[in-house]
Amino acid sequence: MVSDSPDAAVGVLGVPFDGGVSFRRGAAFAPARLRELSTRLAACGDEGTPLNLDVRDYGDVPPDLNWSRIFQTVEERAAGPLQHAQALFLGGDHSVSIPLMRAFDRSVDGSFGVVILDAHPDLFDVYDGHRWSHACTARRALDLEGLDAEHLIFAGLRSIAREEWDFLQAHPSIRYVTAREWWRSGVDAVAHEVVARLQDVRAVYLSLDIDVLDPAFAPGTGYPEGGGPSTRELLELVRALCGALPIKAMDVVEVAPVLDHGDRTSFAALSVIYEAWSATEERWAES
Ligand SMILES: [Mn+2]
């Protein structure tokens, strides 16, 4: 499954950086932990369908205490995985999605969609005095050339600061599905709407902040928020999205192994990744 081939279906890059966090760090340890645990798991979707795709691992972006320089490096290094049919980026905190999405913007010819699965919208313009905080990720996504506000969609939100709330009210074309709406209307309805809204884009970036999950399922993260979906509900949504949308890149961020219990957050992240790949393989087989 791991391959050196430039023809591998998936390219993976680790970004062990958590310098955009203001509170509980630890996400920098996730790429190493996820790789380690991945060798212990069966390579399959969650109904047992074997994964056939090859994965090329581009390693990790090296540490650098200069924030602008490491973000520049992340943006450059992301180009390798983005040449594959699908890229997977392992954070790191959610700020790493800022340079990753910039690289995505450059790699896609035309307009694209961004789906963010997160307990928080990360829509601050500035947080802790910086525009690259992990609380500013979605706001920076809106700076990208290829992303229109109506193609930015959130699911799982349940903690929205007043500034973010005001921004969302002022920008009604941004669709956000709260965790409550997801629970009440059901995963099929959410998936159906997300897919319908992104019908016309050429490519989709899926950003998974693991704190979208209820802390019962993913306690190992900096900002756990109760009332979130279960792993089962997240798997169902990710399967539906990857089965229907041209997802060209995915990131998994905010997994913090040092805050985890029995690696359950890392294992949950891996099962979502495998499910995403399984559904993607099925979509490729059909097209
Ligand atoms: Mn979050």
PDB file of N, CA, C and O and ligand atoms in Angstrom, residues 94 118-120 122 209 211 254, ligand 1:
ATOM      1  N   HIS A  94      -4.931  23.573  13.416  1.00  0.00           N
ATOM      2  CA  HIS A  94      -5.718  23.946  12.243  1.00  0.00           C
ATOM      3  C   HIS A  94      -5.107  25.107  11.456  1.00  0.00           C
ATOM      4  O   HIS A  94      -5.487  25.343  10.309  1.00  0.00           O
ATOM      5  N   ASP A 118     -15.929  20.663  11.884  1.00  0.00           N
ATOM      6  CA  ASP A 118     -15.264  21.311  13.019  1.00  0.00           C
ATOM      7  C   ASP A 118     -16.330  21.700  14.034  1.00  0.00           C
ATOM      8  O   ASP A 118     -17.473  21.984  13.659  1.00  0.00           O
ATOM      9  N   ALA A 119     -15.952  21.726  15.304  1.00  0.00           N
ATOM     10  CA  ALA A 119     -16.854  22.276  16.320  1.00  0.00           C
ATOM     11  C   ALA A 119     -16.889  23.798  16.264  1.00  0.00           C
ATOM     12  O   ALA A 119     -17.822  24.424  16.763  1.00  0.00           O
ATOM     13  N   HIS A 120     -15.835  24.383  15.651  1.00  0.00           N
ATOM     14  CA  HIS A 120     -15.661  25.848  15.649  1.00  0.00           C
ATOM     15  C   HIS A 120     -15.517  26.360  14.216  1.00  0.00           C
ATOM     16  O   HIS A 120     -14.886  25.685  13.399  1.00  0.00           O
ATOM     17  N   ASP A 122     -13.701  28.979  13.232  1.00  0.00           N
ATOM     18  CA  ASP A 122     -12.366  29.573  12.972  1.00  0.00           C
ATOM     19  C   ASP A 122     -12.455  30.753  12.008  1.00  0.00           C
ATOM     20  O   ASP A 122     -11.735  30.829  11.019  1.00  0.00           O
ATOM     21  N   ASP A 209     -11.213  18.933  11.337  1.00  0.00           N
ATOM     22  CA  ASP A 209     -10.715  19.187  12.686  1.00  0.00           C
ATOM     23  C   ASP A 209     -11.331  18.111  13.567  1.00  0.00           C
ATOM     24  O   ASP A 209     -12.556  18.017  13.685  1.00  0.00           O
ATOM     25  N   ASP A 211     -11.849  17.846  16.477  1.00  0.00           N
ATOM     26  CA  ASP A 211     -12.745  18.264  17.562  1.00  0.00           C
ATOM     27  C   ASP A 211     -14.196  18.367  17.109  1.00  0.00           C
ATOM     28  O   ASP A 211     -15.083  18.665  17.914  1.00  0.00           O
ATOM     29  N   GLU A 254      -5.558  18.877  14.521  1.00  0.00           N
ATOM     30  CA  GLU A 254      -5.917  19.035  15.945  1.00  0.00           C
ATOM     31  C   GLU A 254      -5.992  17.717  16.723  1.00  0.00           C
ATOM     32  O   GLU A 254      -6.521  17.693  17.830  1.00  0.00           O
TER      33      GLU A 254
HETATM   34 MN    MN B   1     -12.044  23.192  16.141  1.00  0.00          MN
END
